[in-house]
Amino acid sequence: MKARFKKITSPVLISLLIGSLAAGCSSGSGSGSTPSGNAGATPGTSPQTQPSQKPADKPKDAVEITFWHVWSEKDSGPIEATVEAFNKSQDRIKVKVLGNQDATKQLTAISGGNPPDVALTFWNNIGPWADAGAVLDLDSYFSKDNFDIGSVVPAAMERMKVGDKYYGVPFTMSMANTLMYNKQAFQEAGLTEPPETLDQLLDYAQKLTKKDGSGNLTNIGFLPDYPWIDNVFWPVIFGGSWVDDSGKVTPNRKENVASIEYQRKFYELYGNDAVGKFKSGLGQRGTPQDPMLTGQIAMIIGWEYNFTEERTADGPIGIAPFPYPADRPDLKGSGMVSPRGVFIPKKAKHPDEAWEFLKYLMSVDTQVAFAQESKVIPTVKKALDDERLTKNEELRTMWDFYERAKSENLQGFPNNVYINQYLQALSEETEKALKGQSSAQEAMDKVAEKIQPLADKANK
């Protein structure tokens, strides 16, 4: 992929942002977590190793670099503590941190030629920005310092890749491969164990659904598109994908189509109009009236940041691995990841020093320390097994997530220049199929028709 930063004006880069913000991807869902942490690690040449200065190395002058992140002031304490720990760990590089810098602010600075030295953003921004030549590829740094790509959760690391190059590192990740359920609703329905297969999930949904005397839905067992249409999660569960090795987009491959046909079964079970009326009366998420807490909805696709206090052993919410297709036991443990990526802008003033900070963020100690307080999922494999996490009673509700993060069946959407248009088309056409306005095959054929020209242009 050729860098075209010098040929692109600010308005064009800003237009990339519009697509990014409009994306129908559930990757943004991870913003529901509240990060916090306290890191005290020493920077490493890989997530396992520590650097050492050779006697012949010439000392370098002290440098101040700027680091921008997306967290607001009320949530920024942990990342600021991480920066402070880095600054104290050595005396050559001082990181100056600035929070609440969303994609709009980051892209405005990048397009204006005055970017920070390093920045944290949601993963789906990196593809379009990298294609525009605004992000530095890290391959030379990886090679120089023997950064071990294989030491990072593959699905998270892959989201940092555009074409054949890496343009960032995944600092943390959110993950959806869990079923969450209301324990009381299960008890009232006589269900003693969570469903294991998708066929069982549909059966459970029927048993958990209730109607009033007028035939109106009062409780629903499961809604595949609550709280949003998940155009990445479901194809992953069925073993689907979106682009083949030749660059052809594949939204209409049989696994992707089957995932939508399965979701449609719930609308056929409940009725389109009845579902719409039911949704309009749901309580607000994150409040005592949350549909999962009241039992209005008995089961949902769960992320690690959902119901962290309520999913204790004696709490109202239970968790289990998300069900898999009965005829595909090889897909057990499937799910999607959504990382926050840290990258170096192409015109950063101090890219070498920014890289040193990136390495620090990916060290085991930093990953563990940040996860201890934040209840986020580390991306470095060794951190997932670190006893500071796995034997920390205060993190008991995260233990299952640390274990499931090791699954080889985790995936994510491919990062590319047309990612946001692709995700938007998937959401629009999936919604039509769920409502019965088109068949699943017709909907995904339409997506392929819309997106293939963009893929062809990107692959030239």
Coordinates of N, CA and C in Angstrom, one line a residue, residues 267-347:
Y267 N -36.9 -13.3 14.8 CA -37.9 -12.5 14.3 C -39.1 -13.2 13.8
E268 N -38.9 -14.4 13.2 CA -40.0 -15.2 12.8 C -40.7 -15.8 14.0
L269 N -39.9 -16.1 15.1 CA -40.5 -16.6 16.3 C -41.4 -15.6 17.0
Y270 N -40.9 -14.4 17.1 CA -41.6 -13.3 17.9 C -42.6 -12.5 17.0
G271 N -42.2 -12.3 15.8 CA -43.0 -11.4 14.9 C -42.4 -10.0 14.9
N272 N -42.2 -9.4 13.7 CA -41.5 -8.1 13.5 C -42.2 -7.0 14.3
D273 N -43.5 -6.9 14.2 CA -44.2 -5.8 14.8 C -44.1 -6.0 16.4
A274 N -44.2 -7.2 16.8 CA -44.2 -7.5 18.2 C -42.8 -7.1 18.8
V275 N -41.8 -7.4 18.1 CA -40.4 -7.1 18.5 C -40.2 -5.6 18.6
G276 N -40.7 -4.9 17.6 CA -40.6 -3.4 17.6 C -41.3 -2.8 18.8
K277 N -42.5 -3.3 19.1 CA -43.2 -2.8 20.2 C -42.5 -3.1 21.5
F278 N -42.0 -4.3 21.6 CA -41.3 -4.7 22.8 C -40.1 -3.9 23.0
K279 N -39.3 -3.6 22.0 CA -38.1 -2.8 22.1 C -38.4 -1.4 22.6
S280 N -39.5 -0.8 22.2 CA -39.8 0.5 22.6 C -40.1 0.7 24.1
G281 N -40.4 -0.5 24.7 CA -40.7 -0.4 26.2 C -39.6 -0.9 27.1
L282 N -38.4 -1.1 26.5 CA -37.3 -1.6 27.3 C -36.7 -0.5 28.2
G283 N -36.2 -1.0 29.4 CA -35.6 0.0 30.3 C -34.2 0.4 29.7
Q284 N -33.6 1.4 30.3 CA -32.4 1.9 29.9 C -31.2 1.1 30.3
R285 N -30.3 0.8 29.4 CA -29.1 0.0 29.8 C -28.3 0.7 30.8
G286 N -27.7 -0.1 31.7 CA -26.8 0.5 32.7 C -27.5 1.2 33.9
T287 N -28.8 0.9 34.0 CA -29.6 1.5 35.1 C -30.2 0.3 35.8
P288 N -30.9 0.5 37.0 CA -31.6 -0.6 37.6 C -32.7 -1.2 36.7
Q289 N -33.1 -0.4 35.7 CA -34.2 -0.9 34.8 C -33.6 -1.6 33.6
D290 N -32.3 -1.9 33.6 CA -31.7 -2.6 32.5 C -32.4 -3.9 32.2
P291 N -32.8 -4.1 30.9 CA -33.6 -5.3 30.6 C -33.0 -6.6 31.1
M292 N -31.7 -6.7 31.2 CA -31.1 -7.9 31.7 C -31.3 -8.1 33.2
L293 N -31.3 -7.0 33.9 CA -31.5 -7.0 35.3 C -32.9 -7.3 35.7
T294 N -33.8 -6.7 34.9 CA -35.2 -6.9 35.2 C -35.8 -8.2 34.7
G295 N -35.0 -8.8 33.8 CA -35.5 -10.1 33.2 C -36.3 -9.9 31.9
Q296 N -36.5 -8.6 31.5 CA -37.2 -8.4 30.2 C -36.5 -9.1 29.1
I297 N -35.2 -9.2 29.1 CA -34.4 -10.0 28.2 C -33.6 -10.9 29.0
A298 N -33.6 -12.2 28.7 CA -33.0 -13.2 29.5 C -31.6 -13.5 29.1
M299 N -31.2 -13.3 27.9 CA -29.8 -13.6 27.4 C -29.4 -12.6 26.4
I300 N -28.1 -12.2 26.5 CA -27.5 -11.3 25.6 C -26.0 -11.8 25.2
I301 N -25.5 -11.2 24.1 CA -24.1 -11.3 23.7 C -23.4 -10.5 24.7
G302 N -22.4 -11.1 25.5 CA -21.8 -10.3 26.6 C -20.3 -9.9 26.2
W303 N -20.0 -8.7 26.6 CA -18.6 -8.2 26.6 C -18.1 -8.1 28.0
E304 N -16.8 -8.0 28.1 CA -16.1 -8.1 29.4 C -16.5 -6.9 30.3
Y305 N -17.0 -5.8 29.8 CA -17.4 -4.6 30.6 C -18.8 -4.6 31.0
N306 N -19.6 -5.7 30.5 CA -21.0 -5.7 30.9 C -21.2 -6.4 32.3
F307 N -21.9 -5.7 33.2 CA -22.3 -6.3 34.5 C -21.1 -6.8 35.3
T308 N -20.1 -6.0 35.4 CA -18.9 -6.5 36.2 C -19.2 -6.7 37.6
E309 N -20.1 -6.0 38.2 CA -20.5 -6.2 39.6 C -21.6 -7.2 39.8
E310 N -22.4 -7.4 38.8 CA -23.6 -8.3 38.9 C -23.3 -9.7 38.5
R311 N -22.1 -10.0 37.9 CA -21.9 -11.4 37.5 C -21.0 -12.2 38.5
T312 N -21.0 -11.8 39.7 CA -20.4 -12.5 40.8 C -21.1 -13.8 41.0
A313 N -20.5 -14.7 41.8 CA -21.1 -16.0 42.0 C -22.5 -16.0 42.6
D314 N -22.8 -15.0 43.4 CA -24.1 -14.8 44.0 C -24.9 -13.7 43.4
G315 N -24.4 -13.2 42.3 CA -25.1 -12.1 41.6 C -26.2 -12.5 40.6
P316 N -26.9 -11.6 40.1 CA -28.1 -12.0 39.2 C -27.7 -12.4 37.8
I317 N -26.5 -12.2 37.4 CA -26.1 -12.5 36.0 C -25.1 -13.6 35.9
G318 N -25.4 -14.6 35.1 CA -24.5 -15.7 34.9 C -23.8 -15.5 33.5
I319 N -22.7 -16.2 33.4 CA -21.9 -16.1 32.1 C -21.5 -17.5 31.7
A320 N -21.4 -17.7 30.4 CA -21.0 -19.0 29.8 C -20.4 -18.7 28.4
P321 N -19.6 -19.7 27.9 CA -19.1 -19.5 26.5 C -20.3 -19.4 25.6
F322 N -20.1 -18.5 24.5 CA -21.2 -18.3 23.6 C -21.5 -19.6 22.8
P323 N -22.7 -20.0 22.6 CA -23.0 -21.2 21.8 C -22.4 -21.2 20.4
Y324 N -22.2 -22.4 19.9 CA -21.6 -22.6 18.6 C -22.6 -23.5 17.7
P325 N -22.4 -23.5 16.4 CA -23.3 -24.3 15.5 C -23.1 -25.8 15.9
A326 N -24.2 -26.5 16.1 CA -24.1 -27.9 16.5 C -23.2 -28.8 15.6
D327 N -23.2 -28.5 14.3 CA -22.5 -29.3 13.3 C -21.0 -28.8 13.2
R328 N -20.7 -27.7 14.0 CA -19.3 -27.2 13.9 C -18.7 -27.1 15.3
P329 N -18.4 -28.2 16.0 CA -17.8 -28.1 17.3 C -16.4 -27.5 17.2
D330 N -15.8 -27.5 16.0 CA -14.5 -26.9 15.9 C -14.6 -25.4 16.1
L331 N -15.8 -24.8 16.1 CA -15.9 -23.4 16.3 C -16.2 -23.0 17.8
K332 N -16.0 -23.9 18.7 CA -16.2 -23.6 20.1 C -15.2 -22.5 20.5
G333 N -15.6 -21.5 21.3 CA -14.7 -20.4 21.7 C -14.6 -19.3 20.7
S334 N -15.4 -19.3 19.6 CA -15.4 -18.3 18.6 C -15.9 -17.0 19.2
G335 N -15.5 -15.9 18.7 CA -15.9 -14.6 19.1 C -15.1 -13.5 18.4
M336 N -15.4 -12.2 18.7 CA -14.7 -11.1 18.0 C -14.0 -10.3 19.0
V337 N -13.0 -9.6 18.6 CA -12.2 -8.7 19.4 C -12.3 -7.3 18.8
S338 N -12.1 -6.3 19.7 CA -12.1 -4.9 19.3 C -11.1 -4.2 20.1
P339 N -9.9 -4.0 19.5 CA -8.8 -3.4 20.3 C -8.8 -1.8 20.2
R340 N -8.1 -1.3 21.2 CA -7.7 0.1 21.1 C -6.2 0.1 20.7
G341 N -5.9 0.8 19.6 CA -4.6 0.7 19.0 C -3.8 2.0 19.3
V342 N -2.5 1.8 19.5 CA -1.6 2.9 19.7 C -0.7 3.0 18.5
F343 N -0.6 4.2 17.9 CA 0.1 4.4 16.6 C 1.0 5.6 16.7
I344 N 1.9 5.7 15.7 CA 2.8 6.9 15.5 C 2.4 7.6 14.3
P345 N 1.9 8.8 14.3 CA 1.6 9.6 13.1 C 2.8 9.7 12.2
K346 N 2.6 9.7 10.9 CA 3.7 9.8 9.9 C 4.6 11.0 10.1
K347 N 4.0 12.1 10.5 CA 4.8 13.3 10.7 C 5.2 13.6 12.1

